[in-house]
Amino acid sequence: MPAISARGKQMPASPIRKLVPYAEKAKAAGVQIYHLNIGQPDIKTPEVMLNAVRNFNAKVVEYSHSAGNESYRRKLTQYYQKYGIELDYSDILITTGGSEAILFGMMSCLDAGDEVIIPEPLYANYNGFSTAGNIVVKPITATIDQNFALPPIEEFEKVITPRTKAILICNPNNPTGYLYSEDELKTLREIVLKHDLYLFADEVYREFTYDGAQPLSVLSLSGLDQHAVVVDSISKRYSACGARIGALVSRNRELMATALKFAQARLSPPTFGQVLAEAGMEVPDSYFTEVNAEYTRRRNVLVEGLNNLEGVFCPMPKGAFYVVARLPIADSDHFCQWMLESFHYNGKTVMMAPATGFYATPGLGKNEVRLAYVLNEDDLRSALVCLREGLKAYPGRIAATKTPAAQN
Amino acid sequence: MPAISARGKQMPASPIRKLVPYAEKAKAAGVQIYHLNIGQPDIKTPEVMLNAVRNFNAKVVEYSHSAGNESYRRKLTQYYQKYGIELDYSDILITTGGSEAILFGMMSCLDAGDEVIIPEPLYANYNGFSTAGNIVVKPITATIDQNFALPPIEEFEKVITPRTKAILICNPNNPTGYLYSEDELKTLREIVLKHDLYLFADEVYREFTYDGAQPLSVLSLSGLDQHAVVVDSISKRYSACGARIGALVSRNRELMATALKFAQARLSPPTFGQVLAEAGMEVPDSYFTEVNAEYTRRRNVLVEGLNNLEGVFCPMPKGAFYVVARLPIADSDHFCQWMLESFHYNGKTVMMAPATGFYATPGLGKNEVRLAYVLNEDDLRSALVCLREGLKAYPGRIAATKTPAAQN
């Protein structure tokens, strides 16, 4: 039997999805599961977008341009203008989800053996795409006690080598919900200019900032036209994860020309998803106001609820719809699996993502989990009750190791 | 300014799409273009499939399972059964087009520096995906004088090294239209078993075989359960290229488990495309009979028309909807560009794909072009007139170098 590739073996299983078989078993046994493990919002996709797809009237579902439909790319420049970002439509390449934007961006800028610095905890799939491309992830650790703020510049300097080609941030952050400040972004600008690195920013949660905080794109930082590369997506913006429409955005012409070659190899992004996405321009601002208010309430319910549990600590984040919480456990993989396999409270349990999968440094995240607040307040409250009871019943429970830091 | 990656620089531009800027210019100048350069059929997507998308009634466009919707995967087993292929639904992973199936298959089986043997001329994007993954393509050349039949087994043996991990064929073939015989497939079985290699088969043109010829899948060859890997797609089957739905199919469990990890990293295949594809099961056999008859007529018009042109030779293929023709020219890249840039006949011209992009061996294909017979018979006849006049007027025309071999 021929062998599997080494990169195939090293490829990490998704920490968000690897527990799916246990969840399926629990469901088959009649247990109801609160899915806090995955960023699949229950928010409705705007009707105006769904109707655009329903009214699709071409006779042939054709390939689009490899860079995406020009009409959609031109409309996207207006979207970015609302955030004060001036772009030409050719600065935008439509991708199959944000995932493909990460892949094309990384492949265009990094060779096998090259290094990318990423603050951890990090979006797990950065590990996956790096493994696929034989790119080395150099993590620098953000800590829960610092509310997952950007580590100091010295930490970056320490890991920079001649093979370092890029820094990658996710802002607002998945999995921590942390929103980088203007000062932190300027720190990053300083370091990428000093060492001539790319600054990748995954900004797919741009619309999700709370308490009046404003998102700042790396595309808005002066002097970074050749360095800044944004990964974007409509998945969360319009609750349209299944449409698989994202974008790679940069003013660096050579980079965009290179990414286009990768895009040509896969022919085109999905046609129906682009139809849906283009209609997104007609969604009124009130949609975002409402969604934002809803997520603010959910965040408050979840974070306050978590911090009310004995031995649990969770910072109050300003963005996205995730939190990373510290639990009184020593093995989050085991705990999350146990919650599905061996526990239910009144026929209900909670599915969470072990934080271990969000660290590139082995051993970290063992007492942390990621929770997505993608359910309504009532469900979140019920999920918190399940978690409280689960923690009480869990044989692996340990004493809380640290007094929580100030909660923001 | 930070540097582009070496693989990004090496990444080939699509030979099918790289002339697009010249075509756009010609169109802007009012010239009508017959697009024989790209496999974008004008055949209508079946209404029953389009209606399934129009009737999409979920409120949220959610992620699907990373492996695709189970309901669709189960229905696909029935599709393969029609071809005598017995599969479990878990042998099928739904991908974003056949493109992604190639990528996942290659990444799961080959490491950087590993080698894949591919008969050339070959589907250009195999070069692209190989470059992205630092995989080495070892071409063995099929010749137009042999009608692009499989090269003899000795040619394979010559290029096999310890780094050889796979043989990749496209059957029916893009770009040549060649349909491999059972004997040829058995030759391939012999060699992959002898050297313990994967046998990848891109079978996305399965429905397109002519003159009563039947396609034979590598999944039907006995003894290859651990070796055979099929790349599939609905793009051509249902004229639904923009849906971006394909599949990776293999009975090798370890390979499928590995591919699933790559699939998890990109989250899920497109939701709307899967809705469209699943409805494909309701398309009656009469659809394929009609489409097949249509393509048979088109093929006959194109191939006979080409062979009637002075100095032109084109084999009569039994599958897909492409031909590779030899023209009395010395530089197909130049000729195809010239046809768009400097020539029109009564305000019309023809866009073709230079065959150079379909060879991995530098220098080959300079007197060949690929033509897709995706237009109706009248348009094909008009395109042939344009080509005839273009060849007369082309300053780079040379004397035909060879007497055509027997046609078929």
mmCIF file of N, CA and C in Angstrom, chain B residues 6 140 203 209 276 303 314 332 353 371-372:
data_model
loop_
_atom_site.group_PDB
_atom_site.id
_atom_site.type_symbol
_atom_site.label_atom_id
_atom_site.label_comp_id
_atom_site.label_asym_id
_atom_site.label_seq_id
_atom_site.Cartn_x
_atom_site.Cartn_y
_atom_site.Cartn_z
ATOM 1 N N ALA B 6 9.372 32.062 -4.188
ATOM 2 C CA ALA B 6 9.872 31.420 -5.407
ATOM 3 C C ALA B 6 8.759 30.614 -6.066
ATOM 4 N N ILE B 140 5.764 12.215 -19.377
ATOM 5 C CA ILE B 140 6.166 11.336 -20.480
ATOM 6 C C ILE B 140 5.270 11.733 -21.641
ATOM 7 N N GLU B 203 -11.383 12.001 -13.904
ATOM 8 C CA GLU B 203 -12.416 11.419 -14.782
ATOM 9 C C GLU B 203 -13.616 12.344 -14.932
ATOM 10 N N THR B 209 -18.162 10.448 -24.001
ATOM 11 C CA THR B 209 -17.465 9.483 -24.856
ATOM 12 C C THR B 209 -18.348 9.248 -26.070
ATOM 13 N N LEU B 276 -27.456 22.353 -5.852
ATOM 14 C CA LEU B 276 -27.551 22.162 -7.300
ATOM 15 C C LEU B 276 -27.148 20.734 -7.685
ATOM 16 N N VAL B 303 -13.260 18.553 -36.191
ATOM 17 C CA VAL B 303 -12.116 17.733 -36.594
ATOM 18 C C VAL B 303 -12.040 17.633 -38.117
ATOM 19 N N CYS B 314 -5.398 17.000 -37.176
ATOM 20 C CA CYS B 314 -6.060 16.804 -35.883
ATOM 21 C C CYS B 314 -6.584 15.381 -35.777
ATOM 22 N N SER B 332 3.041 28.781 -31.130
ATOM 23 C CA SER B 332 1.589 28.831 -30.896
ATOM 24 C C SER B 332 1.201 29.968 -29.945
ATOM 25 N N ALA B 353 -6.180 28.036 -27.183
ATOM 26 C CA ALA B 353 -5.165 27.913 -26.133
ATOM 27 C C ALA B 353 -3.888 27.346 -26.751
ATOM 28 N N LEU B 371 -8.249 23.209 -28.868
ATOM 29 C CA LEU B 371 -9.542 23.819 -29.185
ATOM 30 C C LEU B 371 -10.641 23.057 -28.450
ATOM 31 N N ALA B 372 -11.519 23.802 -27.823
ATOM 32 C CA ALA B 372 -12.663 23.193 -27.136
ATOM 33 C C ALA B 372 -13.885 23.359 -28.030
#
